[in-house]
mmCIF file of C-alpha atoms in Angstrom:
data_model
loop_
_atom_site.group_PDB
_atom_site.id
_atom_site.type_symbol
_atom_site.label_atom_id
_atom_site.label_comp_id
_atom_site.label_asym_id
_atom_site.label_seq_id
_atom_site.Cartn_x
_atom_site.Cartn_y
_atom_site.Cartn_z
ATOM 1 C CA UNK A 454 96.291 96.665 132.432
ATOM 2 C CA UNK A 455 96.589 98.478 128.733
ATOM 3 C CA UNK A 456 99.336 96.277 127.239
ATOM 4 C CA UNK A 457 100.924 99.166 125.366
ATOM 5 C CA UNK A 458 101.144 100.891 129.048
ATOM 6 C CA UNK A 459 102.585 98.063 131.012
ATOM 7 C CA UNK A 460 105.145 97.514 128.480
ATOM 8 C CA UNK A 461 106.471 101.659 127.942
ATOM 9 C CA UNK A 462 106.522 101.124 131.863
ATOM 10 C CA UNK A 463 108.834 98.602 132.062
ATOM 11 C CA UNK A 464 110.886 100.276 128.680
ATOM 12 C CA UNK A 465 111.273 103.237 131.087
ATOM 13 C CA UNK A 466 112.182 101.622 133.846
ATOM 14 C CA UNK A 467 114.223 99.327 131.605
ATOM 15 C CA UNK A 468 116.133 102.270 130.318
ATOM 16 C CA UNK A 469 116.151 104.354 133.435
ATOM 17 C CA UNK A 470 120.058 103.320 134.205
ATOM 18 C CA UNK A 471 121.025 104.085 130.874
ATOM 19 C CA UNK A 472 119.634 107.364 130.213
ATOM 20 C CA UNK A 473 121.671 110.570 129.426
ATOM 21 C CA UNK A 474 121.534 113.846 127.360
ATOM 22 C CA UNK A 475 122.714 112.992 123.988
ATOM 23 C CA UNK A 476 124.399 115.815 121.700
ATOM 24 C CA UNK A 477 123.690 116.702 118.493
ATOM 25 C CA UNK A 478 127.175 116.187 117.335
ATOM 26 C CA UNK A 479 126.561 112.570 118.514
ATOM 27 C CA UNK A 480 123.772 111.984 116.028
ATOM 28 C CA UNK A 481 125.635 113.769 113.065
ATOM 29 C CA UNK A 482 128.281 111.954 113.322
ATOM 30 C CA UNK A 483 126.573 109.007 112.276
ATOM 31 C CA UNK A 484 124.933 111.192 109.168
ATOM 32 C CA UNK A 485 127.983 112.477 108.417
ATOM 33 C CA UNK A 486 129.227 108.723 107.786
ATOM 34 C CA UNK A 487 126.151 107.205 106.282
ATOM 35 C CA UNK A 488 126.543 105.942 102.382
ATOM 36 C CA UNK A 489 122.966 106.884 101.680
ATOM 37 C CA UNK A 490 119.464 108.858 103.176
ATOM 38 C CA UNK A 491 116.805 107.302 103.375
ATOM 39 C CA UNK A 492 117.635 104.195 102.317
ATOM 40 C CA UNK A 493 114.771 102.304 104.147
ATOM 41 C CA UNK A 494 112.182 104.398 102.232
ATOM 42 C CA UNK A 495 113.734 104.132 98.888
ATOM 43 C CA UNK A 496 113.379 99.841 99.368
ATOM 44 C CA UNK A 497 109.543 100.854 99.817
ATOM 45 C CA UNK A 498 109.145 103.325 96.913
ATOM 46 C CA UNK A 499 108.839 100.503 93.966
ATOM 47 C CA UNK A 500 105.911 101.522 91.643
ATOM 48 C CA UNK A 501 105.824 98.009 90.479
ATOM 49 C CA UNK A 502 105.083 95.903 93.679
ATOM 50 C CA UNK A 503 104.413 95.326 96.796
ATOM 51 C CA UNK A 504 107.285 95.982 98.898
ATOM 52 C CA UNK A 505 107.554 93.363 101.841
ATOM 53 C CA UNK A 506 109.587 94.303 105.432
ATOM 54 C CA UNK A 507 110.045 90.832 107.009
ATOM 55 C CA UNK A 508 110.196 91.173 110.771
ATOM 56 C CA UNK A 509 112.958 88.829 112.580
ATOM 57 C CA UNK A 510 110.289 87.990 116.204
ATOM 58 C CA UNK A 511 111.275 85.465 118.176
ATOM 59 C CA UNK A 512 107.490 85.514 120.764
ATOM 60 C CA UNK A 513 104.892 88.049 120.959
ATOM 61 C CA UNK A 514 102.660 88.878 123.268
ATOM 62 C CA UNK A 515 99.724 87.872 121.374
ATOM 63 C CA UNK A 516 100.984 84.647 119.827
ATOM 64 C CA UNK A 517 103.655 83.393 122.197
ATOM 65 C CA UNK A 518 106.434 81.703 121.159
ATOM 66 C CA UNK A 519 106.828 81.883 117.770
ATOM 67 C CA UNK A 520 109.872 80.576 116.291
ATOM 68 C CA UNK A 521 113.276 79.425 118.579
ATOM 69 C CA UNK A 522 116.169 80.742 115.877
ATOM 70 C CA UNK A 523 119.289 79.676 116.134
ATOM 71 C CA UNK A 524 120.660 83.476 115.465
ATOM 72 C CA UNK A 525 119.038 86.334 114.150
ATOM 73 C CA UNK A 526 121.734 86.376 111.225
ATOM 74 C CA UNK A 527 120.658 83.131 109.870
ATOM 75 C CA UNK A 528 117.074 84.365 109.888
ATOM 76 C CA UNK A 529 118.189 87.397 107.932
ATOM 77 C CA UNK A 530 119.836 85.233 105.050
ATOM 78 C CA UNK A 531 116.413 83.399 104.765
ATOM 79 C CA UNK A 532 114.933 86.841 104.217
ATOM 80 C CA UNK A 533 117.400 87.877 101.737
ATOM 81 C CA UNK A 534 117.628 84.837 99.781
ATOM 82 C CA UNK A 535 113.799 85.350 99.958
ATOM 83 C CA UNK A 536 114.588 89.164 98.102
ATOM 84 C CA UNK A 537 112.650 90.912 100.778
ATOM 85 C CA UNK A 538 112.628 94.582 100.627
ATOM 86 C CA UNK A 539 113.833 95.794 104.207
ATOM 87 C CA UNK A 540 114.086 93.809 107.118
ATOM 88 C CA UNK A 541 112.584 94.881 110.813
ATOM 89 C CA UNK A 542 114.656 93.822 113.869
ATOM 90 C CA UNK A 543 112.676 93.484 117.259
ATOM 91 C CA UNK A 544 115.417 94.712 119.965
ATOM 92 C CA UNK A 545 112.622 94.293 123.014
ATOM 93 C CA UNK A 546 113.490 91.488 124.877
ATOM 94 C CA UNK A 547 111.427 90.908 127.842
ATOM 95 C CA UNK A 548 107.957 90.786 125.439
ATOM 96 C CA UNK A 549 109.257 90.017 122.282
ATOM 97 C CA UNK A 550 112.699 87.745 122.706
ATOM 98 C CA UNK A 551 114.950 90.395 120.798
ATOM 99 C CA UNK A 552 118.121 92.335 121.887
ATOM 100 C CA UNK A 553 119.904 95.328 120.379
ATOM 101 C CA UNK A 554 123.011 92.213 119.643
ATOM 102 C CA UNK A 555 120.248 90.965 117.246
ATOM 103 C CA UNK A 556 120.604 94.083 114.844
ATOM 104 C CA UNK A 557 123.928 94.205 115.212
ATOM 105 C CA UNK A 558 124.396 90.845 114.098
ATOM 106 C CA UNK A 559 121.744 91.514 111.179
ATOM 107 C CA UNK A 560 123.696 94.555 110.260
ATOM 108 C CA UNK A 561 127.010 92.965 109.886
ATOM 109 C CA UNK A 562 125.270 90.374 107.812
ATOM 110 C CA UNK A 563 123.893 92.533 105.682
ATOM 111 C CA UNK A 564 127.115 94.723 105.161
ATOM 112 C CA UNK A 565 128.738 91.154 104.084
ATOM 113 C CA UNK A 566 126.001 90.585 101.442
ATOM 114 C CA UNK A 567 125.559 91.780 98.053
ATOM 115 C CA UNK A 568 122.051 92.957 98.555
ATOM 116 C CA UNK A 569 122.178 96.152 100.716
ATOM 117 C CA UNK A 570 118.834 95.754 102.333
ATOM 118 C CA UNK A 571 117.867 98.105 105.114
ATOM 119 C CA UNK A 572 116.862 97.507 108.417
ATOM 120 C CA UNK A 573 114.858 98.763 111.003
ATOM 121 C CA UNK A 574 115.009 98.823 114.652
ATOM 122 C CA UNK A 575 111.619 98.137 115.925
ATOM 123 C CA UNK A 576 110.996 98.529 119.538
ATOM 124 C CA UNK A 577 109.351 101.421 121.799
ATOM 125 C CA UNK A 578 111.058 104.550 121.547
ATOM 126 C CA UNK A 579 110.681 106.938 123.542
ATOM 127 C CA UNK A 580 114.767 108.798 124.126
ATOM 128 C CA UNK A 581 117.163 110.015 121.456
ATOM 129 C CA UNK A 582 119.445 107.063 123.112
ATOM 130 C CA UNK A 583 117.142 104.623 121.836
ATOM 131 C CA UNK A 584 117.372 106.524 118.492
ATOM 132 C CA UNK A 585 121.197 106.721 118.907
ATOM 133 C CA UNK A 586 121.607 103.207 119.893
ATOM 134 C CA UNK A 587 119.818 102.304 116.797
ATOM 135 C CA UNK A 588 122.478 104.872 114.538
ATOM 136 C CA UNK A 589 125.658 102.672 116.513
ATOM 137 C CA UNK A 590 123.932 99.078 115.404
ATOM 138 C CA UNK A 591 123.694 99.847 112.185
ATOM 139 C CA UNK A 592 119.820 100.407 111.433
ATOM 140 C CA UNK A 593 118.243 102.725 108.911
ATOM 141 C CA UNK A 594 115.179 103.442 110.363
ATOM 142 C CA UNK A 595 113.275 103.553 113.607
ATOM 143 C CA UNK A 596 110.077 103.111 114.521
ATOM 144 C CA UNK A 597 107.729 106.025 116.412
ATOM 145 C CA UNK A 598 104.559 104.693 117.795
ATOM 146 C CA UNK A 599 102.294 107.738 118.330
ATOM 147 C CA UNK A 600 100.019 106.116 121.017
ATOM 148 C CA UNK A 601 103.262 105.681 122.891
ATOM 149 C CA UNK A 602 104.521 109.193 122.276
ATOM 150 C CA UNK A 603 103.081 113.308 122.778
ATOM 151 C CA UNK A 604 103.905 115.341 120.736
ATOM 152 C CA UNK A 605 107.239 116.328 121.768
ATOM 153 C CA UNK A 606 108.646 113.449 122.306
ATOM 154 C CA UNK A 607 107.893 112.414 118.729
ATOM 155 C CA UNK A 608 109.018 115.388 117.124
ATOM 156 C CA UNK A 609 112.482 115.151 119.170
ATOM 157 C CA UNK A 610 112.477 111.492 118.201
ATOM 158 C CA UNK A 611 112.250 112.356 114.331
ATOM 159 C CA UNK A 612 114.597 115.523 114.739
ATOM 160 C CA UNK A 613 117.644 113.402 116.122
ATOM 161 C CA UNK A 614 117.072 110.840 113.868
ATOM 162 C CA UNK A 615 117.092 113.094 110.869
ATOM 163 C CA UNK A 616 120.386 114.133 112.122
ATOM 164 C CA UNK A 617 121.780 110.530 112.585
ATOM 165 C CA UNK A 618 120.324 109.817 108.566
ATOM 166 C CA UNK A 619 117.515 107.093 109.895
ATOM 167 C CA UNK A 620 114.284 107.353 108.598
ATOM 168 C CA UNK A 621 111.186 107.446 110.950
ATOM 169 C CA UNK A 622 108.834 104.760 110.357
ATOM 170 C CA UNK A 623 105.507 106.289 112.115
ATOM 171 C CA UNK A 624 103.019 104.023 113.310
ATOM 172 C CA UNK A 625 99.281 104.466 114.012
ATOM 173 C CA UNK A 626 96.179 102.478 114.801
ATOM 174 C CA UNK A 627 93.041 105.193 114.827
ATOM 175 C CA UNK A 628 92.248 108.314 113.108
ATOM 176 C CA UNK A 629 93.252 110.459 115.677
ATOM 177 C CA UNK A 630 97.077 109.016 115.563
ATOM 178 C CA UNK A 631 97.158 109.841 112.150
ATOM 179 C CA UNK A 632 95.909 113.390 112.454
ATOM 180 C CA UNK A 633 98.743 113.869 114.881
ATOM 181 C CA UNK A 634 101.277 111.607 112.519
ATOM 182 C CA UNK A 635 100.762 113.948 109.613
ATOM 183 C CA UNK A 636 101.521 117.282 111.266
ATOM 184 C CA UNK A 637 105.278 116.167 111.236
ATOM 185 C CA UNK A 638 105.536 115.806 107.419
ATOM 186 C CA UNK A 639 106.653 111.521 107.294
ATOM 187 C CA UNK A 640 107.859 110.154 104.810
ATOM 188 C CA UNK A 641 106.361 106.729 105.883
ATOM 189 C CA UNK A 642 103.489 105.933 107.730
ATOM 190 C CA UNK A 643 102.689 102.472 109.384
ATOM 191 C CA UNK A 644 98.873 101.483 109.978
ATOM 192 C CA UNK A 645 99.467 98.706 112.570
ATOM 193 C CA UNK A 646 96.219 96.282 112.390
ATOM 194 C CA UNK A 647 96.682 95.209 115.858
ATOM 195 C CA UNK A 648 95.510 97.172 119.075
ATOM 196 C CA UNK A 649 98.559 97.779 121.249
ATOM 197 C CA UNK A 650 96.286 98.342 123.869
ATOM 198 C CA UNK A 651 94.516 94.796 123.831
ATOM 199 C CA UNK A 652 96.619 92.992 121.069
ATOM 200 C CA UNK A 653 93.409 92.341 118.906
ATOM 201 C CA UNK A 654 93.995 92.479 114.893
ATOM 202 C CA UNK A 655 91.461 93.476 112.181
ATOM 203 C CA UNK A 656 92.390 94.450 108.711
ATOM 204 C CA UNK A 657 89.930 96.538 108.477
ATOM 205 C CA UNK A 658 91.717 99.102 110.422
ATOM 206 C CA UNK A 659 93.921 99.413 107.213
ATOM 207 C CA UNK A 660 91.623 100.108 105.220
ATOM 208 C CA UNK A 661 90.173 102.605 107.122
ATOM 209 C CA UNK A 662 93.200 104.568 108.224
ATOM 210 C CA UNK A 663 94.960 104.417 104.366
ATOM 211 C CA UNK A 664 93.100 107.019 102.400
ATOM 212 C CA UNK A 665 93.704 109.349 105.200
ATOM 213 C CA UNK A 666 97.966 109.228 104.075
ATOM 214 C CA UNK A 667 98.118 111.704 101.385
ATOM 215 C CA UNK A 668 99.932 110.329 98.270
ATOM 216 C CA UNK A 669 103.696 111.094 97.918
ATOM 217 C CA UNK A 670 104.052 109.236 101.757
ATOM 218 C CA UNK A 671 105.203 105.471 102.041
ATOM 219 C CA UNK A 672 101.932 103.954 103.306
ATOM 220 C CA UNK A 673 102.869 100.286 105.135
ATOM 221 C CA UNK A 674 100.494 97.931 106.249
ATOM 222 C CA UNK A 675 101.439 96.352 109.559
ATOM 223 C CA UNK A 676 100.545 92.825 111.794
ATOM 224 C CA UNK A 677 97.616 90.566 110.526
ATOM 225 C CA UNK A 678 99.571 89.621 107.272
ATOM 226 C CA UNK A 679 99.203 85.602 108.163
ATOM 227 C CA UNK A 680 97.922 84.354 103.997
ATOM 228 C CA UNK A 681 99.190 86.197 100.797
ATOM 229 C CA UNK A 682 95.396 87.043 100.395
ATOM 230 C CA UNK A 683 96.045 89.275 103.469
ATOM 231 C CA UNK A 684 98.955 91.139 101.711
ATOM 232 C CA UNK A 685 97.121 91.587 98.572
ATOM 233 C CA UNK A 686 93.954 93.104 99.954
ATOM 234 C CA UNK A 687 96.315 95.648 102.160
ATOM 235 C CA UNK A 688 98.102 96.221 98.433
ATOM 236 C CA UNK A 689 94.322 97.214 97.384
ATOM 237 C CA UNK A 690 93.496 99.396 100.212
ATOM 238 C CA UNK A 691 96.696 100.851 99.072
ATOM 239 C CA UNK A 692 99.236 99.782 100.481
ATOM 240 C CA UNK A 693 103.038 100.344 99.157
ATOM 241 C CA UNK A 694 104.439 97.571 101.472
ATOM 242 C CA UNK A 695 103.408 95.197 104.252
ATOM 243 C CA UNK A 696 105.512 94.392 107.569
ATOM 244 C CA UNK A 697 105.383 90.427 108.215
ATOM 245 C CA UNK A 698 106.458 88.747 111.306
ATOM 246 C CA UNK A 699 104.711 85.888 112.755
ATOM 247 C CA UNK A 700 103.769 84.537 109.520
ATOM 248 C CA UNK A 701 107.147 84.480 108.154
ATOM 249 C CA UNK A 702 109.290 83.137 111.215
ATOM 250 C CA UNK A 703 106.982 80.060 110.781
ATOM 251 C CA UNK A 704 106.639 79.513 106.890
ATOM 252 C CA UNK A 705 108.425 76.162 106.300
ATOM 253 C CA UNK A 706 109.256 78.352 102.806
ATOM 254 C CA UNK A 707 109.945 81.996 103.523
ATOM 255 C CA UNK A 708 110.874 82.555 99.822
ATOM 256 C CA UNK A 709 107.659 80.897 98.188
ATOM 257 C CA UNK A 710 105.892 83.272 101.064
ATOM 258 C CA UNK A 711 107.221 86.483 99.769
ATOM 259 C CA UNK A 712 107.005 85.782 96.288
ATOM 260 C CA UNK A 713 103.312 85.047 96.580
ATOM 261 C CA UNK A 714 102.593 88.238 98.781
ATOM 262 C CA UNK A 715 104.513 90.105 95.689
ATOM 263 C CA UNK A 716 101.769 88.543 92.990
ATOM 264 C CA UNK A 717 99.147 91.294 94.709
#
């Protein structure tokens, strides 16, 4: 079975009991109370560097079990003392170990620290709840994964969370997902490396997909970051940042990691 298919099936079904129209009023509320727009895109936007997102994953489908943290807070001050740029918070827990507590823990962490560093909720969205859940727990972005999505599910995915004052990281792995990304205008646009559909991971797809993103639009680079090298040739594909999970939750020295991805 498509891997991307079996696991929106059992999101769906995951969700089904929790479900319900969401208002408007429910979303602004949240942008009515947030310090700052866009915050997760203005950690990207530096002119100077590569900007790294380091992804709190506890397994994967692909690799397994990765990394048995004692809390996802403590993983998110070895990011921060590490000066990462944003952090991504996997909230999936039956493929990827995470839970919607995770971000809430990250987010209270973060609100405690001196470095305001943005987070995102990364999982597969599909209802404004998800996106509304993701407002409550203290995230600044979300993450829209077009082979998951039509078309109206993604634009009523980015319309509520433009009301809640997330940003809408967009992800894509073919040509065709980024024709469709670009009709909605993003402000960021993910090229995932790896296949959703079979979990295999090529570079390459980077640096074919990147000079389709017009320039003015965060372009990220996502999965197959395991060396610096890998960073550095997404950087020269062009690249603004690069998310980086597996790698990370397994360096024995996150900081020297993300400083040597930041040399590209």
């Amino acid at each position: 079975m498509d891997k991307l298919a079996e696991i929106m099936a059992h999101k769906r079904e995951e969700l089904s009991s929790r479900l319900r129209p969401v208002r408007d009023e429910e979303f602004i509320s949240f942008g009515e109370r947030r310090d700052s727009f866009h915050a997760f895109h203005d950690a990207l936007a530096s002119p100077d560097e590569l900007s790294v997102i380091s992804e709190i994953k506890r397994r994967s489908p692909s690799a397994g079990e990765i990394a048995d943290i004692p809390s996802a807070e403590e993983q998110a001050r070895l990011y921060l003392n590490a000066e990462v740029d944003a952090l991504s918070v996997l909230t999936d827990e039956k493929f990827f170990g995470g839970s919607l507590q995770d971000l809430w823990s990250v987010s209270d962490f973060i609100r405690s620290h001196e470095r305001a560093t943005p987070s995102l909720r990364k999982d597969f969205a599909f209802h404004p709840i998800q996106v509304l859940e993701a407002a409550e727990a203290g995230a600044s972005a979300v993450l829209l994964i077009a082979r998951a999505l039509d078309d109206e599910e993604m634009g009523e995915l980015r319309r509520v969370a433009d009301l809640a004052g997330l940003d809408c990281l967009y992800e894509a792995h073919d040509e065709g997902e980024v024709e469709r990304i670009l009709e909605s205008n993003p402000l960021i646009v993910g090229v995932n490396n790896r296949n959703l559909s079979t979990f295999e991971t090529d570079l390459a797809v980077t640096e074919r997909l990147l000079p389709m993103i017009p320039d003015g639009v965060i372009k990220v680079s996502e999965s197959g970051i395991v060396e610096p090298e890998d960073a550095w040739r997404a950087r020269d594909a062009g690249a603004d940042a690069v998310l980086c999970g597996e790698a990370l939750m397994r360096a024995e020295d996150p900081e020297e990691f993300v400083a040597a991805m930041k040399e590209a």
